[in-house]
PDB file of C-alpha atoms in Angstrom:
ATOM      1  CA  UNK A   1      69.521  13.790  -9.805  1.00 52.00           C
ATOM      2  CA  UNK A   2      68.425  12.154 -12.663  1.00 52.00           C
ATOM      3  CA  UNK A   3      66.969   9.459 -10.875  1.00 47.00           C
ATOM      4  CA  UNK A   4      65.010  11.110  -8.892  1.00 46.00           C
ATOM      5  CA  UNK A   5      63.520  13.494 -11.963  1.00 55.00           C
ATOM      6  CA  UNK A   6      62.181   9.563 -12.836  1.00 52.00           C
ATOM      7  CA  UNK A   7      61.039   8.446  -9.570  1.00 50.00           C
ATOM      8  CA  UNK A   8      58.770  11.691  -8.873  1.00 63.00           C
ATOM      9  CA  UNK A   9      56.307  11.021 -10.934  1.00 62.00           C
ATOM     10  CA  UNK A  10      55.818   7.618  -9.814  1.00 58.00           C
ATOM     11  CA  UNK A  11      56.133   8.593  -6.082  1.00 59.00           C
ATOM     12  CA  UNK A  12      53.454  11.635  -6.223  1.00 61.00           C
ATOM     13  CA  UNK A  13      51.328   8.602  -8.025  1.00 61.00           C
ATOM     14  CA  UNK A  14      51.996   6.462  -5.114  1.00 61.00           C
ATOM     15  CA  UNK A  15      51.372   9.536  -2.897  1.00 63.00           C
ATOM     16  CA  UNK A  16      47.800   9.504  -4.510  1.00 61.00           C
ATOM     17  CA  UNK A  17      47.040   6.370  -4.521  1.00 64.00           C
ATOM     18  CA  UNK A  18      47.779   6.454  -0.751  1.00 60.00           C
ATOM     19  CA  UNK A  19      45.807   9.274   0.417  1.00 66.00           C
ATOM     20  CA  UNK A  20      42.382   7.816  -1.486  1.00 62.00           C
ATOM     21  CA  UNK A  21      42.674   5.021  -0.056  1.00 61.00           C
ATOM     22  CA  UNK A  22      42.916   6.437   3.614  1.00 60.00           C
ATOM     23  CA  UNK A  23      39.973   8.529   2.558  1.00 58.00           C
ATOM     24  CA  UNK A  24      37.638   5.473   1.378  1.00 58.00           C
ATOM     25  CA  UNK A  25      38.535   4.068   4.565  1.00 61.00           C
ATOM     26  CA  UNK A  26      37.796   7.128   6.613  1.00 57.00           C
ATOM     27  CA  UNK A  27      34.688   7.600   5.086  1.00 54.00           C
ATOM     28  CA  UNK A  28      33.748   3.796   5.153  1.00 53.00           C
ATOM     29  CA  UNK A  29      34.234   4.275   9.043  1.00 50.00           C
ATOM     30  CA  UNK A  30      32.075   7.081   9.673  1.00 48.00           C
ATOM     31  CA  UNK A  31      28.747   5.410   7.779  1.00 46.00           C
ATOM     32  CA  UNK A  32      29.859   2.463   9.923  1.00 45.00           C
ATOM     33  CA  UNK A  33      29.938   4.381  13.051  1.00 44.00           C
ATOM     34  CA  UNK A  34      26.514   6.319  11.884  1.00 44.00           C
ATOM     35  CA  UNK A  35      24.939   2.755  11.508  1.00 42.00           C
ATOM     36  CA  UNK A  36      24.442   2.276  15.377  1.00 40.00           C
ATOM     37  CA  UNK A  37      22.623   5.409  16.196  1.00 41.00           C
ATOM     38  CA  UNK A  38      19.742   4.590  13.680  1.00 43.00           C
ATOM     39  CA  UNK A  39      18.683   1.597  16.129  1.00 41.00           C
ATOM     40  CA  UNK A  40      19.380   3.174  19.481  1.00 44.00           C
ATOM     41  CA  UNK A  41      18.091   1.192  22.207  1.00 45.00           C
ATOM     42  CA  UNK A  42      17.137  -2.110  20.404  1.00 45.00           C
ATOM     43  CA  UNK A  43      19.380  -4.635  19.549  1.00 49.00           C
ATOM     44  CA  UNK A  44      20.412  -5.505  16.155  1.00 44.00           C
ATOM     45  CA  UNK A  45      18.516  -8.725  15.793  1.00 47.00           C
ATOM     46  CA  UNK A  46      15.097  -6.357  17.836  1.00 51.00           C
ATOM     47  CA  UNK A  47      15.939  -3.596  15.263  1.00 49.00           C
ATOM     48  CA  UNK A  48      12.535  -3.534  12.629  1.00 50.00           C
ATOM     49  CA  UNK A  49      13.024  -1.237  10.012  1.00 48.00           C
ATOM     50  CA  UNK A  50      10.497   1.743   9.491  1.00 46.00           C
ATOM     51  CA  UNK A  51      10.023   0.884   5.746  1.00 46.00           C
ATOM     52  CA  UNK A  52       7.531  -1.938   5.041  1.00 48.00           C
ATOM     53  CA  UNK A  53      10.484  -4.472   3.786  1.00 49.00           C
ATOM     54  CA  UNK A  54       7.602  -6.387   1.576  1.00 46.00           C
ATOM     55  CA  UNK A  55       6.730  -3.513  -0.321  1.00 49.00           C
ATOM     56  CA  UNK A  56      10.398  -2.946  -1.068  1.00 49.00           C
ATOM     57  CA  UNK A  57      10.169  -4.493  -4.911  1.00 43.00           C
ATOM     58  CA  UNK A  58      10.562  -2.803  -7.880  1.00 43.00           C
ATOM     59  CA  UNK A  59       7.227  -1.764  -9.378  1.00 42.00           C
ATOM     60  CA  UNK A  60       8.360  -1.855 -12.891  1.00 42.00           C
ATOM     61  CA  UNK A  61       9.763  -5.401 -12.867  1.00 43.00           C
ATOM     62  CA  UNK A  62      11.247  -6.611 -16.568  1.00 44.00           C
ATOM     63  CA  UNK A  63      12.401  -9.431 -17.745  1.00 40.00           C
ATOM     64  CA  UNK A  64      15.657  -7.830 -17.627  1.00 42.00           C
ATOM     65  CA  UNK A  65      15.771  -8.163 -14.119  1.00 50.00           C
ATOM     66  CA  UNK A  66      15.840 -11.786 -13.743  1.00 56.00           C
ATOM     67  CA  UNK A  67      16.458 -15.173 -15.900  1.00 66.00           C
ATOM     68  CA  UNK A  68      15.253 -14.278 -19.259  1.00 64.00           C
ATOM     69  CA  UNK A  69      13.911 -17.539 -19.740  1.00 67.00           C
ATOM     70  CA  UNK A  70      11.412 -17.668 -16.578  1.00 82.00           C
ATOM     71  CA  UNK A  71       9.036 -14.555 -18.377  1.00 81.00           C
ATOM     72  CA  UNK A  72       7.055 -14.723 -20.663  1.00 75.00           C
ATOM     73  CA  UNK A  73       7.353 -12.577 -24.251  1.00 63.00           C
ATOM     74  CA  UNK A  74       4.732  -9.853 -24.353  1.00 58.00           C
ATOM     75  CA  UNK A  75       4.948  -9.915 -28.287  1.00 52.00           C
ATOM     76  CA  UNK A  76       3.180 -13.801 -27.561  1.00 57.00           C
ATOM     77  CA  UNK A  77       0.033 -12.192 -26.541  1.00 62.00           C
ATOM     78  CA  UNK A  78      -2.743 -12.037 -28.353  1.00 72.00           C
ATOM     79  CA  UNK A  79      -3.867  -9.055 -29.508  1.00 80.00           C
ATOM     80  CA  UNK A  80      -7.420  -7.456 -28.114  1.00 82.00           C
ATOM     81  CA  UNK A  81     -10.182  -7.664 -30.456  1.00 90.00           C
ATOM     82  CA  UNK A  82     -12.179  -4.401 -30.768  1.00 91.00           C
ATOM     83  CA  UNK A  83     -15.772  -4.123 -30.333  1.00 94.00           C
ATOM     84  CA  UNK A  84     -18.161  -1.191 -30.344  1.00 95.00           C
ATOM     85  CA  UNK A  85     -18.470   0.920 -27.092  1.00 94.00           C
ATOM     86  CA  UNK A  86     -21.673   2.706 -25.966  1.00 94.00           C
ATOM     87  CA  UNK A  87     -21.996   5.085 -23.501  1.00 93.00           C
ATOM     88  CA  UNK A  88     -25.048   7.087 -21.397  1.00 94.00           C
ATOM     89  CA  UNK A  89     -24.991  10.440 -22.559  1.00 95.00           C
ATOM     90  CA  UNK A  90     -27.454  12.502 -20.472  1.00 97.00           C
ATOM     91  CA  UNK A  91     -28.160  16.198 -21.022  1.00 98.00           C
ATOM     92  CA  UNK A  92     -26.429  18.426 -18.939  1.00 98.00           C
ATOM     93  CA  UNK A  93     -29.041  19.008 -16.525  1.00 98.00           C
ATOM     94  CA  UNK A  94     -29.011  15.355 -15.509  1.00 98.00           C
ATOM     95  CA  UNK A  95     -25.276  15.162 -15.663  1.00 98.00           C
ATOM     96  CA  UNK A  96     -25.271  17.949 -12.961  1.00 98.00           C
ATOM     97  CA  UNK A  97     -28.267  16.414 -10.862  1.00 98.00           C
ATOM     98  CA  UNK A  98     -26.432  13.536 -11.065  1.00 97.00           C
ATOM     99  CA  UNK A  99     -22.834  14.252 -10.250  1.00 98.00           C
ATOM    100  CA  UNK A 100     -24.375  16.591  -7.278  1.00 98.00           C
ATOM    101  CA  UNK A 101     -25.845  13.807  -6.146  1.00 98.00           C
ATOM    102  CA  UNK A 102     -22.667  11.331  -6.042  1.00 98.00           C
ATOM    103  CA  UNK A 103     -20.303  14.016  -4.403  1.00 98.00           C
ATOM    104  CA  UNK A 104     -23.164  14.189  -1.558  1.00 98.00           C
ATOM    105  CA  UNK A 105     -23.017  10.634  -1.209  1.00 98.00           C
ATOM    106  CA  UNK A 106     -19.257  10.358  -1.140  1.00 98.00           C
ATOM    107  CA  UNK A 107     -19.079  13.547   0.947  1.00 97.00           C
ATOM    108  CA  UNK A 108     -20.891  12.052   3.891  1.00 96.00           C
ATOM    109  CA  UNK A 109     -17.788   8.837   3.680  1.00 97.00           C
ATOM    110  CA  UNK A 110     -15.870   9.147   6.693  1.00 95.00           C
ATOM    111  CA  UNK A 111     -13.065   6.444   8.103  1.00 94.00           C
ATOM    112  CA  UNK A 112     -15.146   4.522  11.143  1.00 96.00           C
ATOM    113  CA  UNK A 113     -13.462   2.877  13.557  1.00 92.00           C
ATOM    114  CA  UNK A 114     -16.446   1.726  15.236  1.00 95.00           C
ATOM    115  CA  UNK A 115     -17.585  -0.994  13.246  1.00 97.00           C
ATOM    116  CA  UNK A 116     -20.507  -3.529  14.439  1.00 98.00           C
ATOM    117  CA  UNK A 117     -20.366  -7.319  14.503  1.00 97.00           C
ATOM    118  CA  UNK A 118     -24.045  -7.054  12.010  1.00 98.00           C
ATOM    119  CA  UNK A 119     -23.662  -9.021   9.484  1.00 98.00           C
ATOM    120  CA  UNK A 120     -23.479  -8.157   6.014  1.00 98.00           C
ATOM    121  CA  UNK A 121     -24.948  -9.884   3.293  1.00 98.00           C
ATOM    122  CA  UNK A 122     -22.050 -12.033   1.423  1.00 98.00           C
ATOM    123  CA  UNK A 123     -23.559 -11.155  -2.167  1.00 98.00           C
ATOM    124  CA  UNK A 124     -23.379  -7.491  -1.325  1.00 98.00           C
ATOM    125  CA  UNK A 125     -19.063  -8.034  -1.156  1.00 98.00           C
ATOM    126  CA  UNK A 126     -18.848 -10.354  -3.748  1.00 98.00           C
ATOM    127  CA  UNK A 127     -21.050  -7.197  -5.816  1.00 98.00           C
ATOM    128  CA  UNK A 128     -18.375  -4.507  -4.262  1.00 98.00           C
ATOM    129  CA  UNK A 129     -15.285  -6.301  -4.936  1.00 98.00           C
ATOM    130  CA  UNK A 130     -16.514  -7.248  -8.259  1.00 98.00           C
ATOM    131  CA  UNK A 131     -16.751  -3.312  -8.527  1.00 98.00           C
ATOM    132  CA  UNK A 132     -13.321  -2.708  -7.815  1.00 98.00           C
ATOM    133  CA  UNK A 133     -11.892  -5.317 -10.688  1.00 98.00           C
ATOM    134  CA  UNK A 134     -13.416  -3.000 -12.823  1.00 98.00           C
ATOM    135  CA  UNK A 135     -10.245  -0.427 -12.530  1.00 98.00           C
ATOM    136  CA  UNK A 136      -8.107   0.108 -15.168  1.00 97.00           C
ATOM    137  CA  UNK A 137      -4.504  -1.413 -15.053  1.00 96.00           C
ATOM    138  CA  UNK A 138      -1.220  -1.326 -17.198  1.00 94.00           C
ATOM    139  CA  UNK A 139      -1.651  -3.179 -20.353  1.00 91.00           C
ATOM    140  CA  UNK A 140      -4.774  -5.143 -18.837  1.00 93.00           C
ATOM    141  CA  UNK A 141      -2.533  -7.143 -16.527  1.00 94.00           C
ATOM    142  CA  UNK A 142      -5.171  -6.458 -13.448  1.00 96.00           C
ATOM    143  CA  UNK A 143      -2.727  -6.865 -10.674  1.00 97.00           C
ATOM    144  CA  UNK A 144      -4.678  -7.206  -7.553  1.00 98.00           C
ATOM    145  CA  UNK A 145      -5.939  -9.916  -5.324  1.00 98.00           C
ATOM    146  CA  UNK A 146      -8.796  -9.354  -2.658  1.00 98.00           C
ATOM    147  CA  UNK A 147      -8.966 -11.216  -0.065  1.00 98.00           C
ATOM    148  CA  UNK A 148     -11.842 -11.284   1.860  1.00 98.00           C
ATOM    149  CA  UNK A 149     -11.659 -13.065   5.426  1.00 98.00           C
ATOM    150  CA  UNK A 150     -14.848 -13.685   7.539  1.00 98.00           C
ATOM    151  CA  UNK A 151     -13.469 -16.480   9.645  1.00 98.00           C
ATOM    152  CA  UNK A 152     -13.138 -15.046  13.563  1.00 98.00           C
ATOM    153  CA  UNK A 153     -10.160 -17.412  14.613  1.00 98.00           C
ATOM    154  CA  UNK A 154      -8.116 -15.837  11.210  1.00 98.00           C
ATOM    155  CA  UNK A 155      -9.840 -11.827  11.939  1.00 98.00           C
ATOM    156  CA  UNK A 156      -8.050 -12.377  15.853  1.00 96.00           C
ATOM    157  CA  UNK A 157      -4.760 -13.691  14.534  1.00 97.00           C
ATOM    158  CA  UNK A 158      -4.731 -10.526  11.365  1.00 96.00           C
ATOM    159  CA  UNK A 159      -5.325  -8.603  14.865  1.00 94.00           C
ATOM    160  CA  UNK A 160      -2.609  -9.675  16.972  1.00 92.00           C
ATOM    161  CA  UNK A 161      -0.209  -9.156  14.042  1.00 93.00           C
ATOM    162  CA  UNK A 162      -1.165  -5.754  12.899  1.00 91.00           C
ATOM    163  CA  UNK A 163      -1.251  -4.747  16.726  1.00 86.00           C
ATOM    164  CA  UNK A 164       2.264  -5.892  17.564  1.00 83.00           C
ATOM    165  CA  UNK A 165       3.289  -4.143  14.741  1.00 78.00           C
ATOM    166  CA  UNK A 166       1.737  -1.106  15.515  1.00 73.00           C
ATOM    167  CA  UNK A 167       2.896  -0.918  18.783  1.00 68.00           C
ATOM    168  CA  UNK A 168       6.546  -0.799  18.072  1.00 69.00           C
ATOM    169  CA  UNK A 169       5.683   1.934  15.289  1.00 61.00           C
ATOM    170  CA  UNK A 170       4.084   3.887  17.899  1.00 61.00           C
ATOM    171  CA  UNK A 171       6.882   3.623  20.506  1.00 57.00           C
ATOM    172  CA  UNK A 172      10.077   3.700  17.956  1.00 55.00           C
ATOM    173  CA  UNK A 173       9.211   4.158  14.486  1.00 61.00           C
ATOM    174  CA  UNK A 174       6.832   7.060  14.574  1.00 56.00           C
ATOM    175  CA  UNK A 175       8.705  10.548  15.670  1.00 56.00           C
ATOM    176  CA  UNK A 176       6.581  12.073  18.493  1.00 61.00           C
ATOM    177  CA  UNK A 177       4.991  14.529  16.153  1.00 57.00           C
ATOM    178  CA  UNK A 178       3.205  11.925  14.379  1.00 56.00           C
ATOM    179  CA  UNK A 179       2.483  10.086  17.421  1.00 55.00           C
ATOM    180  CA  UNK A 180       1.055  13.769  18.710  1.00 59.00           C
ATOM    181  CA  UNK A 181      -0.516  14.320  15.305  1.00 52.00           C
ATOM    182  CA  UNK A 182      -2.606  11.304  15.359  1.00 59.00           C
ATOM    183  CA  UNK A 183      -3.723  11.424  19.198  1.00 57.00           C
ATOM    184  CA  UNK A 184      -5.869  14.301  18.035  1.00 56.00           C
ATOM    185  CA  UNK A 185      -8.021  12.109  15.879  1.00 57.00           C
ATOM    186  CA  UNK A 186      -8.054   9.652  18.830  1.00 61.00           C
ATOM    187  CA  UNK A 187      -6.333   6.499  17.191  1.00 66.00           C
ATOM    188  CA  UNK A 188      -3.579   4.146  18.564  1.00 63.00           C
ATOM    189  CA  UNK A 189      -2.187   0.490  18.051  1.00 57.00           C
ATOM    190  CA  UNK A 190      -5.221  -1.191  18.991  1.00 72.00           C
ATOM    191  CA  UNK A 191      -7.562  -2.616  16.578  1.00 84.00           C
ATOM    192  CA  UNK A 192     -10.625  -3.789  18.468  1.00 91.00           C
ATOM    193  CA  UNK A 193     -12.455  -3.498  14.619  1.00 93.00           C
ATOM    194  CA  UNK A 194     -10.314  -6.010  13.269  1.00 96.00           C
ATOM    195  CA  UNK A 195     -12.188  -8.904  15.769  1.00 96.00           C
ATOM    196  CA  UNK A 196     -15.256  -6.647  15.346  1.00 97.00           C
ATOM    197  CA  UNK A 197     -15.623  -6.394  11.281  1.00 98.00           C
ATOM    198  CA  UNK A 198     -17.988  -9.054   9.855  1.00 98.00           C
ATOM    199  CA  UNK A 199     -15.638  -8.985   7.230  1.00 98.00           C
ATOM    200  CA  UNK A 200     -11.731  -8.191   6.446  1.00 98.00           C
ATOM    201  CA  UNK A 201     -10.979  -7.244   3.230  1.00 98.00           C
ATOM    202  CA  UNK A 202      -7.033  -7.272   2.110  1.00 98.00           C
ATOM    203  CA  UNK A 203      -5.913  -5.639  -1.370  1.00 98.00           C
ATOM    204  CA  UNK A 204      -2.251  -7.537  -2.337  1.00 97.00           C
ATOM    205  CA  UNK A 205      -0.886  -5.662  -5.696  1.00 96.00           C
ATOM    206  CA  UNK A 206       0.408  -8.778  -7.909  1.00 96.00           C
ATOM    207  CA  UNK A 207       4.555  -6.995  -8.360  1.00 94.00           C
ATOM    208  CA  UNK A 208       4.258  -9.512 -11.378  1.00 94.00           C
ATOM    209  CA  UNK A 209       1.580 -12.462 -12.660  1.00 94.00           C
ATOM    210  CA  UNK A 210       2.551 -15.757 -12.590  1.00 91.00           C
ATOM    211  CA  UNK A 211       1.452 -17.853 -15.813  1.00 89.00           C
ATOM    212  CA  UNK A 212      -0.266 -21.612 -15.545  1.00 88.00           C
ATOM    213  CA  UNK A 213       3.212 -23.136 -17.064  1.00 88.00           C
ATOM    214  CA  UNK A 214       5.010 -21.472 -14.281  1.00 87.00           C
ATOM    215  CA  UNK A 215       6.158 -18.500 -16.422  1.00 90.00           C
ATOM    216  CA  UNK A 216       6.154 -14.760 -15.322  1.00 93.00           C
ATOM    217  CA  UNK A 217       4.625 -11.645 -16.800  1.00 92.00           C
ATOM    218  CA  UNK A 218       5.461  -8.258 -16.190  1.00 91.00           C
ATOM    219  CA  UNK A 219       2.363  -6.069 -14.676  1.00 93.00           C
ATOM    220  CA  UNK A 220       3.275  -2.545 -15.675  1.00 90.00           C
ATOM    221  CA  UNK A 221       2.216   0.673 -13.060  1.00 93.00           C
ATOM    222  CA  UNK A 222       0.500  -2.648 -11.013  1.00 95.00           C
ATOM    223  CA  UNK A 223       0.785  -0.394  -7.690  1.00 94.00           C
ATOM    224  CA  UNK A 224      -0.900   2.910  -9.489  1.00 95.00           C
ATOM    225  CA  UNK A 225      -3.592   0.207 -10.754  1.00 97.00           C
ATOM    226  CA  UNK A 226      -4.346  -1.277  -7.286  1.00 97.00           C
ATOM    227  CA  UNK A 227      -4.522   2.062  -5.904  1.00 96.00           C
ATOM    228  CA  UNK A 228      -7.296   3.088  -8.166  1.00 97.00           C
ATOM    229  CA  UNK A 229      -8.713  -0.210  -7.891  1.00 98.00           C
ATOM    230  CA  UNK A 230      -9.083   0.673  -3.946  1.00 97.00           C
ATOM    231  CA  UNK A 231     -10.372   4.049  -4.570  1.00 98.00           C
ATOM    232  CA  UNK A 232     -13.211   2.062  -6.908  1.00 98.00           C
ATOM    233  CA  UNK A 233     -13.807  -0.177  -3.409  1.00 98.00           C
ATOM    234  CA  UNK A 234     -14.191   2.656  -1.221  1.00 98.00           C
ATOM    235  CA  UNK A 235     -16.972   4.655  -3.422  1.00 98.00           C
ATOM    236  CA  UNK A 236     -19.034   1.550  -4.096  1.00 98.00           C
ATOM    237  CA  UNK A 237     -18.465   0.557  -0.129  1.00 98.00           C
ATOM    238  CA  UNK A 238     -20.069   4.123   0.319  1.00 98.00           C
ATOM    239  CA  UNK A 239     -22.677   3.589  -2.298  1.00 98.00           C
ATOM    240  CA  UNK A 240     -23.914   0.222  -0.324  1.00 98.00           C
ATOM    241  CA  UNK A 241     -24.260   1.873   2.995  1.00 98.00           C
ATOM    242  CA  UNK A 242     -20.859   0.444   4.768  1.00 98.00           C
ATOM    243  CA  UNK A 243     -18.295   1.919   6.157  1.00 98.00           C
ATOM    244  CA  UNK A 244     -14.480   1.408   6.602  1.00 98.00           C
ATOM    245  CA  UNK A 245     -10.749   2.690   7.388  1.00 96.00           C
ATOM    246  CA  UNK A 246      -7.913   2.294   5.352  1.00 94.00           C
ATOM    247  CA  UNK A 247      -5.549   0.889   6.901  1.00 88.00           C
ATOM    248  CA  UNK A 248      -1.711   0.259   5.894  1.00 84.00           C
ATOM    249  CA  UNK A 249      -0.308  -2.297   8.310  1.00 78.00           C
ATOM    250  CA  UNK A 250       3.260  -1.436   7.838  1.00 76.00           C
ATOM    251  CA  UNK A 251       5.822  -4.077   8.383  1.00 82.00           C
ATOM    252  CA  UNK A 252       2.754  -6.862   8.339  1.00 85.00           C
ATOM    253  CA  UNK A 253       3.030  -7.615   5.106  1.00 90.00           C
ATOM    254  CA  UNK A 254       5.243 -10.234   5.154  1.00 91.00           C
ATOM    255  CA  UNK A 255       3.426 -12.000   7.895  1.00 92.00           C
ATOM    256  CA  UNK A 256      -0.051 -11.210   6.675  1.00 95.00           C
ATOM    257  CA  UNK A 257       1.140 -13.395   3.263  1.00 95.00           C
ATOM    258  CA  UNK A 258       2.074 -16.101   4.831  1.00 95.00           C
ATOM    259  CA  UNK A 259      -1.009 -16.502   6.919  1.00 97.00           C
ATOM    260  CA  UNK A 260      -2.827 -16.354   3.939  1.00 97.00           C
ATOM    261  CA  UNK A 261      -1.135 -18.485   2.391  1.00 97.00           C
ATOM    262  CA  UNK A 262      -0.557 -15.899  -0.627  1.00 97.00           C
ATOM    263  CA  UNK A 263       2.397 -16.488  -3.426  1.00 95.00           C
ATOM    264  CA  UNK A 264       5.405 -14.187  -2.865  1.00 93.00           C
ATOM    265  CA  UNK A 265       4.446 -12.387  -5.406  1.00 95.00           C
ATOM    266  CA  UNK A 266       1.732 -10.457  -3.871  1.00 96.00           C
ATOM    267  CA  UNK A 267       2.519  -7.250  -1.523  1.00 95.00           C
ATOM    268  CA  UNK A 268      -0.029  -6.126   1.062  1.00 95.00           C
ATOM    269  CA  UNK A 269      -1.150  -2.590   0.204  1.00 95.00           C
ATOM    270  CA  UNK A 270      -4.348  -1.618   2.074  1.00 96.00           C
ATOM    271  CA  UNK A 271      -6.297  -3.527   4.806  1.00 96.00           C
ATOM    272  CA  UNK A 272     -10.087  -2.669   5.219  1.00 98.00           C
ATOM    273  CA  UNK A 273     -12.488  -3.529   8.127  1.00 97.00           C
ATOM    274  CA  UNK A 274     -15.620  -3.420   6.469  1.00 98.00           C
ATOM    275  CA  UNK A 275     -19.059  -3.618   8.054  1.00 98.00           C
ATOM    276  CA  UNK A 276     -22.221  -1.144   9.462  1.00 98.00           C
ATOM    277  CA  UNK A 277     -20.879   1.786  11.975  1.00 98.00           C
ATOM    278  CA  UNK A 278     -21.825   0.569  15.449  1.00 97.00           C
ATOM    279  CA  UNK A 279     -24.851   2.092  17.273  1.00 96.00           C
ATOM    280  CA  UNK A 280     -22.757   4.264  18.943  1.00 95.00           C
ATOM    281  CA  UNK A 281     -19.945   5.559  16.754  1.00 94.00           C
ATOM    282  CA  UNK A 282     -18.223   8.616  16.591  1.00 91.00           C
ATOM    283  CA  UNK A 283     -15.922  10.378  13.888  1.00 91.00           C
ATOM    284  CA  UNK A 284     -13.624  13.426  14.449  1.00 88.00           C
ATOM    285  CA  UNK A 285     -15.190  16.671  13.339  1.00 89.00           C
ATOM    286  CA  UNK A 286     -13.244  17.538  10.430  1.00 87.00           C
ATOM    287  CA  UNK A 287     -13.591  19.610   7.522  1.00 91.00           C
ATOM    288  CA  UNK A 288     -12.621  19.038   3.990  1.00 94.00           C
ATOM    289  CA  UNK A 289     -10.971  21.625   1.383  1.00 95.00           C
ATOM    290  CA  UNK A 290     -12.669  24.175  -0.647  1.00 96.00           C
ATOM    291  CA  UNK A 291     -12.695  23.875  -4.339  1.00 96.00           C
ATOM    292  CA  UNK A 292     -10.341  26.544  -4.932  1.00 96.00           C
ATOM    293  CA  UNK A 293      -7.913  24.473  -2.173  1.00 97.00           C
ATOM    294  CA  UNK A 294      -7.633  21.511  -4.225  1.00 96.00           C
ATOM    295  CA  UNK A 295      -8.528  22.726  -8.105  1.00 97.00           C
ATOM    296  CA  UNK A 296      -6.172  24.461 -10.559  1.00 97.00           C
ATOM    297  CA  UNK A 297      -7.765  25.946 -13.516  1.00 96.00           C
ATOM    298  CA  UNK A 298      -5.577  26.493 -16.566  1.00 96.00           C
TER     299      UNK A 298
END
């Protein structure tokens, strides 16, 4: 008896020890088995994965998240000299003109897929891209890249990418709400604009900068940056008389970079056909919100 008053405790530990193991296991087994479903009817190797894998990166890299020695110490910067800063001020009759003015302008911006082959003047780009670096970004780092491609052979093989792509999102990716959602405004994986477009334009957010002696630096918020970079590209687009529309080639990334011949630091965010709206386009009737739809005043 008195052995046994010893060995109880030990054999309920064992007892324990046991049955959490057999439920790690069981459990293991079940996310195992629930594995398979998610890529019903395509092999493993066919399988592509919904998420854009390329834009997978942590925005907020640090230089805790890699060999300390390959980054670059922020506190080696040198510090921004300050300089006198003068604004337009306009009386508030001209400040209404004019803001009434620029909503009407941007009001009338609609996403064209029906883009002529015209060409556009190269200065006028050069002018509107120039217009986007002018965005603010975290701690200055400017963390985009535009690249700009004109040449037809490269347009057709940005095409044939994007379209393969697409096609796969529209048969297994997208649920068939989506794919129902979007057949209302007419669109599907073909991109005759992206041969069409006198010019491609693709925004790549820097996920960090690279240094001339090889070194990294962190580019804080760099995908909230490029985003309002691209907002700044679409307004002054508008302003010149062009059109576009946006486009996020999911799951091209990755082969879009290479192509381009971009460092792997770079992530495709937004692709943009850019060019005059052909003779003959057409856009989907829609209507926007009402000020009181998208305006909380507190």
């Amino acid at each position: 008896m008195a052995l046994l008053s010893v060995l109880t405790p030990v054999l309920a530990l064992v007892l324990c020890l046991v049955i959490g193991f057999l439920f790690l296991r069981s459990r293991d087994a079940e996310t195992t088995s629930r594995a398979p479903a998610q890529t019903k009817g395509t092999s493993k190797t066919d399988f592509r994965p919904w998420v854009d894998q390329d834009l997978l990166d942590d925005t907020e890299i640090t230089a805790a998240g890699g060999d300390e020695d390959e980054w670059v110490d922020g506190d080696d910067d040198e510090e921004f000299a300050h300089v006198p800063y003068s604004h337009p001020r306009y009386p508030e009759e001209t400040m209404l003109q004019r803001s009434d003015n620029f909503y009407s302008l941007m009001n009338q911006r609609r996403s064209v897929r029906f883009i002529s082959s015209e060409p556009v003047s190269r200065k006028v780009i050069d002018n509107i891209i120039l217009t986007a670096g002018t965005a603010p970004s975290g701690a200055h780092t400017e963390p985009w890249s535009f690249v700009v491609v004109s040449d037809p052979k490269t347009k057709h093989q940005i095409r044939l990418i994007v379209e393969e792509e697409e096609e796969v999102n529209y048969h297994q990716r997208m649920g068939d709400k989506w794919v129902n959602d979007l057949s209302k405004l007419r669109t599907n994986w073909i991109k005759e604009y992206l041969d069409v477009a006198p010019y491609l334009i693709l925004i790549f957010k820097q996920a960090y900068g690279i240094l001339p002696n090889g070194k990294k630096k962190t580019h804080y918020y760099n995908e909230i940056s490029v985003s309002i970079s691209c907002g700044i590209l679409l307004a002054a687009l508008q302003n010149a008389g062009l059109v576009t529309v946006t486009s996020t080639p999911l799951n091209c990334g990755p082969q879009l970079r290479l192509l381009l011949k971009r460092p792997a630091n770079e992530k495709l965010l937004l692709l943009l056909p850019v060019g005059y709206p052909a003779a003959d386009a057409t856009v989907p009737d829609l209507k926007r919100k009402h000020l009181d739809d998208i305006m909380v005043h507190i």
